[in-house]
Short mmCIF file of C-alpha atoms and ligand atoms in Angstrom, two decimals:
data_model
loop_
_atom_site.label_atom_id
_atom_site.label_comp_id
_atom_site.label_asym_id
_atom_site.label_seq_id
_atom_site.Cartn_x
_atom_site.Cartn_y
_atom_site.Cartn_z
CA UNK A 1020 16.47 -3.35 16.04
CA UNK A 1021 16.64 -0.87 13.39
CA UNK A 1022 14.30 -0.57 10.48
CA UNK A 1023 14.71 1.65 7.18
CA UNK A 1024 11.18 3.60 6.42
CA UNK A 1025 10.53 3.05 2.63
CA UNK A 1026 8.44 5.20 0.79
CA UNK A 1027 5.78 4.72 -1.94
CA UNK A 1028 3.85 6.91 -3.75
CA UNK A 1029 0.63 6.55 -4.77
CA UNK A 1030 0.22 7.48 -8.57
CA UNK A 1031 -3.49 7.86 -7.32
CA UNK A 1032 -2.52 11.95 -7.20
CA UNK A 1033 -0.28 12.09 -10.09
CA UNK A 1034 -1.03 13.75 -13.86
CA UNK A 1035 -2.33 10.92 -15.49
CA UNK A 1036 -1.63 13.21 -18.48
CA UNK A 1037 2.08 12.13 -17.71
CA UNK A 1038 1.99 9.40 -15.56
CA UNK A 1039 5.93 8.50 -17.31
CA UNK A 1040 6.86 11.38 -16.38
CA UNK A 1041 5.58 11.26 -12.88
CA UNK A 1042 6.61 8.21 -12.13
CA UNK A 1043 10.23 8.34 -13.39
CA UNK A 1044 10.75 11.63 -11.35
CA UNK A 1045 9.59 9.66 -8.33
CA UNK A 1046 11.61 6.64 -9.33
CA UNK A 1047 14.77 9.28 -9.40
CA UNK A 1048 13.66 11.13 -5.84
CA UNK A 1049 14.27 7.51 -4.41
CA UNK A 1050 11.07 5.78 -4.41
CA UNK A 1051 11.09 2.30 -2.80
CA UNK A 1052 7.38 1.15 -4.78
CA UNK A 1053 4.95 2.45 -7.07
CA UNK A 1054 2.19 1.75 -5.66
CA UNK A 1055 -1.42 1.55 -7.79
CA UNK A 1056 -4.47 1.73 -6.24
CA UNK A 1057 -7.22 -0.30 -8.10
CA UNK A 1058 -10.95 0.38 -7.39
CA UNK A 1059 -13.89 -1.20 -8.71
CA UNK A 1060 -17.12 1.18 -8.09
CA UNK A 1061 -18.59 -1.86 -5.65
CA UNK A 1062 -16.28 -2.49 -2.63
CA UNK A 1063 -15.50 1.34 -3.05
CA UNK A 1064 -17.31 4.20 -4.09
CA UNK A 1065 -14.92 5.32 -6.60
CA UNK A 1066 -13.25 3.48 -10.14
CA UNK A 1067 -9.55 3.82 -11.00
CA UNK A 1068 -7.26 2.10 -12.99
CA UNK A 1069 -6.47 -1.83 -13.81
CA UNK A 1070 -3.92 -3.78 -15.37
CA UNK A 1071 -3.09 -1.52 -18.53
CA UNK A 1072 -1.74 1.09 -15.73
CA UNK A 1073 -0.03 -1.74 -14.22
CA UNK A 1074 1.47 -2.92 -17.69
CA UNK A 1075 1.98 0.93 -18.79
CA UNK A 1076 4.01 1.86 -14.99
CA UNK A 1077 5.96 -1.26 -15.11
CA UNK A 1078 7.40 0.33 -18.69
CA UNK A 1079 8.95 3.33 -17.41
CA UNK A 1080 10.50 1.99 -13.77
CA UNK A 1081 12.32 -1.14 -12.47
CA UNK A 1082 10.86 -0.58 -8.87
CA UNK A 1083 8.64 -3.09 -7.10
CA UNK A 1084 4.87 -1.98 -7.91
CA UNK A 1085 2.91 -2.82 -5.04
CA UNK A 1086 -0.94 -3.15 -6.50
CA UNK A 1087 -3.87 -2.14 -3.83
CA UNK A 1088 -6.80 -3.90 -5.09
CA UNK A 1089 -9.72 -2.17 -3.89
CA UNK A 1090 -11.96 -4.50 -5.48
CA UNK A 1091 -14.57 -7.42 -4.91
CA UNK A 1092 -13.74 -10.94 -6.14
CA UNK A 1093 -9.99 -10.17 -6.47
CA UNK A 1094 -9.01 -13.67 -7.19
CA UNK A 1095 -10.90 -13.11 -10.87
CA UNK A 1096 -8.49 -10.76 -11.62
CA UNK A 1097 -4.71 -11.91 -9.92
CA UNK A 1098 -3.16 -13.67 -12.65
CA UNK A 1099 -3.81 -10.62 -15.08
CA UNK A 1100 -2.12 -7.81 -12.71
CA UNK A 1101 0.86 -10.65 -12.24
CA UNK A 1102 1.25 -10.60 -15.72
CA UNK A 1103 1.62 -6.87 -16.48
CA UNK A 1104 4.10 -6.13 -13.70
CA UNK A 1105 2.53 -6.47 -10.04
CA UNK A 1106 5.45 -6.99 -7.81
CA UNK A 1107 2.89 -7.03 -4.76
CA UNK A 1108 -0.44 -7.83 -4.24
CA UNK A 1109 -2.76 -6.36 -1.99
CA UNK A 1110 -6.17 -7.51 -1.31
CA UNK A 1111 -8.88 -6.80 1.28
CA UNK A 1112 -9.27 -8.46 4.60
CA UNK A 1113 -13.30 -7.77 3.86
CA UNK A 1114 -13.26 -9.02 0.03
CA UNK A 1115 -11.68 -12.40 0.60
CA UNK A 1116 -14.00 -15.23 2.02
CA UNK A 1117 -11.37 -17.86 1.60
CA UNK A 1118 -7.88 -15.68 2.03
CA UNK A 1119 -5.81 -18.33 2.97
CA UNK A 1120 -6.61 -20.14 -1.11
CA UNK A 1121 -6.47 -16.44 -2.11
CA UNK A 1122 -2.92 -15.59 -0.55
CA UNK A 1123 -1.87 -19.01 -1.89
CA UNK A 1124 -3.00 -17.94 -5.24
CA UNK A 1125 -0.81 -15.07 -5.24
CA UNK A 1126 2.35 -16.41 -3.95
CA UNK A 1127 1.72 -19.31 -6.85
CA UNK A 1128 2.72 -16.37 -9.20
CA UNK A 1129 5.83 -15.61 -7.84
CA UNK A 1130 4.11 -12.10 -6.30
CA UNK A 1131 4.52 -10.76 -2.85
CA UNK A 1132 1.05 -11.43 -0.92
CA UNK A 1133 -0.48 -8.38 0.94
CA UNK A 1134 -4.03 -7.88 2.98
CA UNK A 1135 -5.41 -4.73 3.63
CA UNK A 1136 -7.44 -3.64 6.46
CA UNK A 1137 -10.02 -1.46 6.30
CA UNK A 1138 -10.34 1.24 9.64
CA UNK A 1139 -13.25 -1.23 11.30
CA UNK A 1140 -11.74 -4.18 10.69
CA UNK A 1141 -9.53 -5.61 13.56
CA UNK A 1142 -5.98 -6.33 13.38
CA UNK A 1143 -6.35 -9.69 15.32
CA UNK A 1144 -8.12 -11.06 12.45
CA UNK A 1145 -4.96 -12.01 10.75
CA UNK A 1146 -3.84 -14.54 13.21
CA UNK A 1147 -4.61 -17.42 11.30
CA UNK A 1148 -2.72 -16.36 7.78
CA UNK A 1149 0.02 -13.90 8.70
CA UNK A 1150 2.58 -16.49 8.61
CA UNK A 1151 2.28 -16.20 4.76
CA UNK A 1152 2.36 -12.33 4.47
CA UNK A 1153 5.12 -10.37 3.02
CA UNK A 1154 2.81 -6.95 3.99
CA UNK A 1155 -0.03 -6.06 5.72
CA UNK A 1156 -1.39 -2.80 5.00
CA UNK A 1157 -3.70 -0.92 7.62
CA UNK A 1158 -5.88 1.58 6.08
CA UNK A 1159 -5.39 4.86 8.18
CA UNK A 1160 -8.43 6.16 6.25
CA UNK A 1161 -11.06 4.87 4.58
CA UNK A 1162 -10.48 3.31 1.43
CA UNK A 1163 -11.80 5.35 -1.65
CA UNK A 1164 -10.10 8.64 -2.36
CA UNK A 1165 -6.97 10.47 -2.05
CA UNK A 1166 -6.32 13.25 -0.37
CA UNK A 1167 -8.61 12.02 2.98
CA UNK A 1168 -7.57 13.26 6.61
CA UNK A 1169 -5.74 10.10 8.54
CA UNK A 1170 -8.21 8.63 11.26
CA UNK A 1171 -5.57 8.76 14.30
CA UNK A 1172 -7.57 5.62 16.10
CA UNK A 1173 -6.01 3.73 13.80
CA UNK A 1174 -2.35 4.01 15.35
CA UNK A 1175 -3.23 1.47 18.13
CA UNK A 1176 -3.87 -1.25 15.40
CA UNK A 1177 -0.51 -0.36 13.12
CA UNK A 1178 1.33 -0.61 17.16
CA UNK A 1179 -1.10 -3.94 17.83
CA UNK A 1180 0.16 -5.17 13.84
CA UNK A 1181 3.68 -4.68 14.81
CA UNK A 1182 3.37 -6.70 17.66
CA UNK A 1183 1.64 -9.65 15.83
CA UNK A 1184 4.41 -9.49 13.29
CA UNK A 1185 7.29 -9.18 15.38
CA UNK A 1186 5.88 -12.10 16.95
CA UNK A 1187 4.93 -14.15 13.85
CA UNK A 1188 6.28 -13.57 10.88
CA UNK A 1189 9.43 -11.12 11.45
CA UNK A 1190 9.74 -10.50 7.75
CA UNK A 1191 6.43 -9.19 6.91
CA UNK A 1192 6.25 -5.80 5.81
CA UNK A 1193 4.00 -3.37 7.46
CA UNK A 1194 2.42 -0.40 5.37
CA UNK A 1195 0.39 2.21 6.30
CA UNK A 1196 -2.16 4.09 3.71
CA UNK A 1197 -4.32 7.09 3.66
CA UNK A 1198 -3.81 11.56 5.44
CA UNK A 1199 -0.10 10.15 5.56
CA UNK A 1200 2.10 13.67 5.48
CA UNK A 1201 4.74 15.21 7.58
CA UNK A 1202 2.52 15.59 10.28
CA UNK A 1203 1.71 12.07 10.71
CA UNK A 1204 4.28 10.07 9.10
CA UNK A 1205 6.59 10.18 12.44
CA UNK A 1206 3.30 8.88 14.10
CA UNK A 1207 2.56 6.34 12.27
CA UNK A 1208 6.51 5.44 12.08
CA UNK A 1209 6.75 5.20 15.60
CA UNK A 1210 3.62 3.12 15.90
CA UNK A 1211 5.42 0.53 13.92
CA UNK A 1212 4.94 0.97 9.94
CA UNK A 1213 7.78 0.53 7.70
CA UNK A 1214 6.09 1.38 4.39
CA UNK A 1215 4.42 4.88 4.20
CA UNK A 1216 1.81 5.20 0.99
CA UNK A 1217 1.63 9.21 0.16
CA UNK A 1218 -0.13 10.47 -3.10
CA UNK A 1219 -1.58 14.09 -2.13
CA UNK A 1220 1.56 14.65 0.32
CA UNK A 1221 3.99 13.63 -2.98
CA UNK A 1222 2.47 14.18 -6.80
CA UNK A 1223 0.78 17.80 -6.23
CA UNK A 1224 3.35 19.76 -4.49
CA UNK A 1225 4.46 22.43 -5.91
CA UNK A 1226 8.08 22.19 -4.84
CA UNK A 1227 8.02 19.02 -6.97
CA UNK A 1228 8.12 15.46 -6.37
CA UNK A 1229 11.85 15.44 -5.39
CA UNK A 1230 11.13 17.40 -2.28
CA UNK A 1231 8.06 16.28 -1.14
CA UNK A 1232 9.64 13.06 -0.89
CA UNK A 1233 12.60 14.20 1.01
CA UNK A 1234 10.22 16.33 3.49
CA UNK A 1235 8.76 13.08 3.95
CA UNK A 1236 11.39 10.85 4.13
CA UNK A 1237 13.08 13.70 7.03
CA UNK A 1238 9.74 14.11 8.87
CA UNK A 1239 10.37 10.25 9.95
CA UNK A 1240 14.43 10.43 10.99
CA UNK A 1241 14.66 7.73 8.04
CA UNK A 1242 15.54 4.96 10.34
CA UNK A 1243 13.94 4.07 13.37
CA UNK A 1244 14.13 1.47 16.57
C1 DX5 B 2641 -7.04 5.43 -0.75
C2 DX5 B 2641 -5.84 4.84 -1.45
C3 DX5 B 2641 -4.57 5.54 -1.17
C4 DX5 B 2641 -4.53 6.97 -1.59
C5 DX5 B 2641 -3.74 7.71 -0.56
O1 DX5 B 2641 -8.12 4.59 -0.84
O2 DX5 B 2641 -5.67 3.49 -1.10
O3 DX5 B 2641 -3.44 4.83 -1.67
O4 DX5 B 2641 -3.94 7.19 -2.83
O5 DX5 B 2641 -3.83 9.03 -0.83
P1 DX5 B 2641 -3.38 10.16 0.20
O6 DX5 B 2641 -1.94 9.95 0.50
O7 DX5 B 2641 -3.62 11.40 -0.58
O8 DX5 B 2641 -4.27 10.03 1.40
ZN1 ZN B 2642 -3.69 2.51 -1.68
#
Protein backbone atom coordinates (compact mmCIF):
# COMPACT_ATOMS: atom_id res chain seq x y z
CA UNK A 1 0.00 0.00 0.00
CA UNK A 2 1.21 3.28 -1.02
CA UNK A 3 0.66 6.50 0.78
CA UNK A 4 1.35 10.23 -0.50
CA UNK A 5 3.29 12.33 2.43
CA UNK A 6 1.40 15.72 2.64
CA UNK A 7 2.92 18.59 4.00
CA UNK A 8 1.76 21.45 6.30
CA UNK A 9 3.31 24.27 7.48
CA UNK A 10 3.00 25.73 10.54
CA UNK A 11 2.43 29.61 10.22
CA UNK A 12 3.74 29.36 13.92
CA UNK A 13 7.39 30.52 12.21
CA UNK A 14 6.11 32.75 9.60
CA UNK A 15 6.26 36.93 9.48
CA UNK A 16 3.21 37.67 11.07
CA UNK A 17 4.05 41.06 9.52
CA UNK A 18 2.89 39.23 6.24
CA UNK A 19 1.24 36.30 7.16
CA UNK A 20 -0.77 36.78 3.27
CA UNK A 21 2.10 36.77 1.93
CA UNK A 22 3.52 33.81 3.68
CA UNK A 23 0.89 31.82 3.39
CA UNK A 24 0.05 32.28 -0.33
CA UNK A 25 3.78 31.49 -1.20
CA UNK A 26 3.30 28.27 0.74
CA UNK A 27 -0.10 27.69 -0.77
CA UNK A 28 1.87 28.06 -4.36
CA UNK A 29 5.08 25.70 -3.16
CA UNK A 30 2.26 22.97 -2.84
CA UNK A 31 1.09 23.01 0.61
CA UNK A 32 -1.46 20.28 1.49
CA UNK A 33 -2.80 22.43 5.05
CA UNK A 34 -2.18 25.48 6.83
CA UNK A 35 -1.93 24.50 9.84
CA UNK A 36 -2.47 27.10 13.09
CA UNK A 37 -1.31 26.38 16.23
CA UNK A 38 -3.53 27.90 19.04
CA UNK A 39 -2.16 28.25 22.63
CA UNK A 40 -3.73 29.49 25.61
CA UNK A 41 -0.90 30.43 28.36
CA UNK A 42 -2.54 27.41 30.73
CA UNK A 43 -2.24 23.96 29.03
CA UNK A 44 0.99 25.57 27.46
CA UNK A 45 3.44 27.91 28.51
CA UNK A 46 3.18 30.11 25.62
CA UNK A 47 -0.09 32.34 23.86
CA UNK A 48 -0.60 32.49 20.09
CA UNK A 49 -3.24 33.23 17.93
CA UNK A 50 -7.24 32.40 17.82
CA UNK A 51 -9.95 32.60 15.51
CA UNK A 52 -9.22 36.13 13.82
CA UNK A 53 -5.93 34.24 12.39
CA UNK A 54 -8.14 31.51 11.50
CA UNK A 55 -10.76 33.94 9.79
CA UNK A 56 -7.74 36.21 8.39
CA UNK A 57 -5.68 32.68 6.76
CA UNK A 58 -8.83 31.27 5.46
CA UNK A 59 -8.94 34.81 3.26
CA UNK A 60 -5.91 34.40 1.34
CA UNK A 61 -5.92 30.29 0.60
CA UNK A 62 -8.51 27.62 -0.37
CA UNK A 63 -6.42 24.83 1.44
CA UNK A 64 -7.73 22.77 4.33
CA UNK A 65 -6.54 24.67 7.66
CA UNK A 66 -5.95 22.15 10.12
CA UNK A 67 -6.32 24.14 13.73
CA UNK A 68 -3.98 22.67 16.75
CA UNK A 69 -5.70 23.78 19.76
CA UNK A 70 -3.28 23.90 22.42
CA UNK A 71 -5.74 24.97 24.83
CA UNK A 72 -7.84 23.93 28.01
CA UNK A 73 -11.64 23.62 27.73
CA UNK A 74 -11.54 23.44 23.89
CA UNK A 75 -15.15 22.64 23.52
CA UNK A 76 -15.83 26.58 24.74
CA UNK A 77 -14.28 27.62 21.83
CA UNK A 78 -15.15 24.88 18.63
CA UNK A 79 -18.02 26.43 17.09
CA UNK A 80 -16.10 29.86 16.79
CA UNK A 81 -12.83 28.37 14.92
CA UNK A 82 -15.62 26.32 12.65
CA UNK A 83 -16.98 29.43 11.78
CA UNK A 84 -13.91 31.38 10.58
CA UNK A 85 -12.49 28.61 8.42
CA UNK A 86 -11.17 25.47 10.52
CA UNK A 87 -11.16 22.66 8.10
CA UNK A 88 -9.68 20.39 11.01
CA UNK A 89 -9.78 20.31 14.48
CA UNK A 90 -7.26 19.26 16.75
CA UNK A 91 -7.61 18.91 20.37
CA UNK A 92 -5.61 17.36 23.23
CA UNK A 93 -5.79 13.81 24.39
CA UNK A 94 -4.92 15.56 28.07
CA UNK A 95 -7.56 18.59 27.74
CA UNK A 96 -10.62 16.54 26.96
CA UNK A 97 -12.36 14.70 29.95
CA UNK A 98 -15.25 13.60 27.86
CA UNK A 99 -13.56 13.29 24.10
CA UNK A 100 -15.88 11.06 22.75
CA UNK A 101 -19.01 14.29 23.31
CA UNK A 102 -16.04 16.50 22.31
CA UNK A 103 -15.11 14.66 18.91
CA UNK A 104 -18.89 14.45 18.38
CA UNK A 105 -19.07 18.11 18.81
CA UNK A 106 -16.73 18.69 16.12
CA UNK A 107 -17.86 16.40 13.48
CA UNK A 108 -21.55 18.13 14.26
CA UNK A 109 -19.90 21.12 12.39
CA UNK A 110 -19.08 19.52 9.41
CA UNK A 111 -15.06 19.73 10.61
CA UNK A 112 -12.55 16.98 10.43
CA UNK A 113 -11.96 15.69 14.20
CA UNK A 114 -8.27 15.39 15.34
CA UNK A 115 -6.56 14.44 18.97
CA UNK A 116 -3.26 15.26 19.78
CA UNK A 117 -0.91 13.48 21.94
CA UNK A 118 1.35 14.93 23.99
CA UNK A 119 5.16 12.92 24.23
CA UNK A 120 3.92 11.11 27.77
CA UNK A 121 0.80 10.31 26.80
CA UNK A 122 0.33 6.73 25.33
CA UNK A 123 -0.86 5.92 22.00
CA UNK A 124 -3.12 3.02 23.29
CA UNK A 125 -5.27 5.50 24.88
CA UNK A 126 -7.20 6.07 21.76
CA UNK A 127 -8.70 2.69 21.51
CA UNK A 128 -11.97 3.55 22.56
CA UNK A 129 -12.61 6.75 20.03
CA UNK A 130 -10.36 6.25 17.02
CA UNK A 131 -13.08 4.88 15.02
CA UNK A 132 -14.28 8.55 14.72
CA UNK A 133 -10.87 10.19 13.85
CA UNK A 134 -10.00 11.65 10.58
CA UNK A 135 -6.20 12.46 12.29
CA UNK A 136 -4.35 11.79 15.11
CA UNK A 137 -1.49 13.88 15.70
CA UNK A 138 1.55 12.64 17.93
CA UNK A 139 3.52 15.38 19.34
CA UNK A 140 7.26 14.55 18.52
CA UNK A 141 8.09 17.39 20.94
CA UNK A 142 6.60 18.97 23.51
CA UNK A 143 3.88 21.17 22.82
CA UNK A 144 4.72 24.97 23.27
CA UNK A 145 7.23 26.46 20.88
CA UNK A 146 8.61 26.19 17.52
CA UNK A 147 11.72 25.54 16.58
CA UNK A 148 12.19 22.50 19.52
CA UNK A 149 14.60 19.43 18.76
CA UNK A 150 12.22 16.17 17.88
CA UNK A 151 12.26 13.67 20.94
CA UNK A 152 13.21 10.41 18.77
CA UNK A 153 11.31 8.04 21.58
CA UNK A 154 8.49 9.14 20.12
CA UNK A 155 8.87 7.09 16.73
CA UNK A 156 7.75 3.82 18.47
CA UNK A 157 4.29 5.47 19.24
CA UNK A 158 3.78 7.18 15.49
CA UNK A 159 4.88 3.04 14.32
CA UNK A 160 2.42 1.72 17.42
CA UNK A 161 -0.42 4.67 15.88
CA UNK A 162 -0.04 3.24 12.50
CA UNK A 163 -0.74 -0.02 13.59
CA UNK A 164 -3.92 0.94 15.60
CA UNK A 165 -5.12 2.76 12.53
CA UNK A 166 -4.40 0.38 9.96
CA UNK A 167 -6.27 -1.82 12.12
CA UNK A 168 -9.22 0.47 13.02
CA UNK A 169 -10.02 3.11 11.17
CA UNK A 170 -7.96 2.83 7.72
CA UNK A 171 -8.87 6.36 6.78
CA UNK A 172 -7.58 8.27 9.62
CA UNK A 173 -4.89 10.52 8.98
CA UNK A 174 -1.74 10.35 10.92
CA UNK A 175 0.36 13.63 11.58
CA UNK A 176 3.36 14.14 13.16
CA UNK A 177 4.40 17.68 14.91
CA UNK A 178 7.40 19.25 16.41
CA UNK A 179 12.11 19.12 15.29
CA UNK A 180 10.39 17.75 11.98
CA UNK A 181 13.29 18.64 9.14
CA UNK A 182 15.16 16.74 6.57
CA UNK A 183 16.85 14.87 9.03
CA UNK A 184 13.90 13.39 10.56
CA UNK A 185 11.13 13.61 8.24
CA UNK A 186 12.22 10.14 6.44
CA UNK A 187 12.10 8.83 10.11
CA UNK A 188 9.17 9.74 11.08
CA UNK A 189 7.77 8.78 7.39
CA UNK A 190 8.88 5.44 7.70
CA UNK A 191 7.50 5.06 11.18
CA UNK A 192 4.14 5.57 9.66
CA UNK A 193 3.06 9.45 9.49
CA UNK A 194 1.43 10.75 6.52
CA UNK A 195 1.13 14.42 7.53
CA UNK A 196 4.47 16.19 8.44
CA UNK A 197 3.85 19.76 10.46
CA UNK A 198 7.21 21.99 9.73
CA UNK A 199 7.32 25.76 10.74
CA UNK A 200 11.19 26.48 11.58
CA UNK A 201 12.25 23.81 8.75
CA UNK A 202 9.72 25.95 6.14
CA UNK A 203 8.94 29.94 6.98
CA UNK A 204 12.68 31.06 7.98
CA UNK A 205 14.82 29.66 5.35
CA UNK A 206 16.56 31.68 3.54
CA UNK A 207 16.29 29.89 0.23
CA UNK A 208 12.58 30.70 0.62
CA UNK A 209 9.55 28.86 1.30
CA UNK A 210 9.43 27.21 -2.18
CA UNK A 211 12.51 25.22 -1.43
CA UNK A 212 12.34 24.40 1.93
CA UNK A 213 9.29 22.70 1.06
CA UNK A 214 10.68 20.78 -1.78
CA UNK A 215 13.90 19.76 0.46
CA UNK A 216 11.29 18.47 2.58
CA UNK A 217 8.99 16.97 0.49
CA UNK A 218 12.49 15.02 -1.31
CA UNK A 219 14.02 14.16 2.11
CA UNK A 220 10.83 11.67 2.41
CA UNK A 221 10.88 9.96 -1.42
CA UNK A 222 7.24 11.63 -1.53
CA UNK A 223 5.49 8.36 -1.52
CA UNK A 224 6.06 5.61 0.63
CA UNK A 225 4.91 1.73 1.40
C1 LIG B 1 4.52 23.22 18.77
C2 LIG B 1 3.56 23.41 17.62
C3 LIG B 1 4.15 23.14 16.29
C4 LIG B 1 5.28 24.03 15.91
C5 LIG B 1 6.25 23.20 15.14
O1 LIG B 1 3.86 23.22 19.97
O2 LIG B 1 2.44 22.57 17.76
O3 LIG B 1 3.16 23.11 15.26
O4 LIG B 1 4.93 25.12 15.12
O5 LIG B 1 7.37 23.94 14.93
P1 LIG B 1 8.74 23.31 14.42
O6 LIG B 1 8.48 22.66 13.10
O7 LIG B 1 9.60 24.51 14.30
O8 LIG B 1 9.20 22.35 15.47
ZN1 LIG C 1 1.07 22.34 15.96
Amino acid sequence: MTRPIRIAPSILSADFAHLGEQVREADIAGADFIHVDVMDGHFVPNITVGPLVVRAVRGVTDLPISVHLMIEEPDRYLADFAKAGASVLTVHWETCPHLHRTIQCVKGMDVLAGVALNPATPAGLLVEVLSYLDLVLVMTVNPGFGGQEFIPGTLSKIRQARQMINDLQPACMLEVDGGINTQTAPRVVAAGADILVAGEAIFPCEEGVDAAMRRLRESTGGVHS
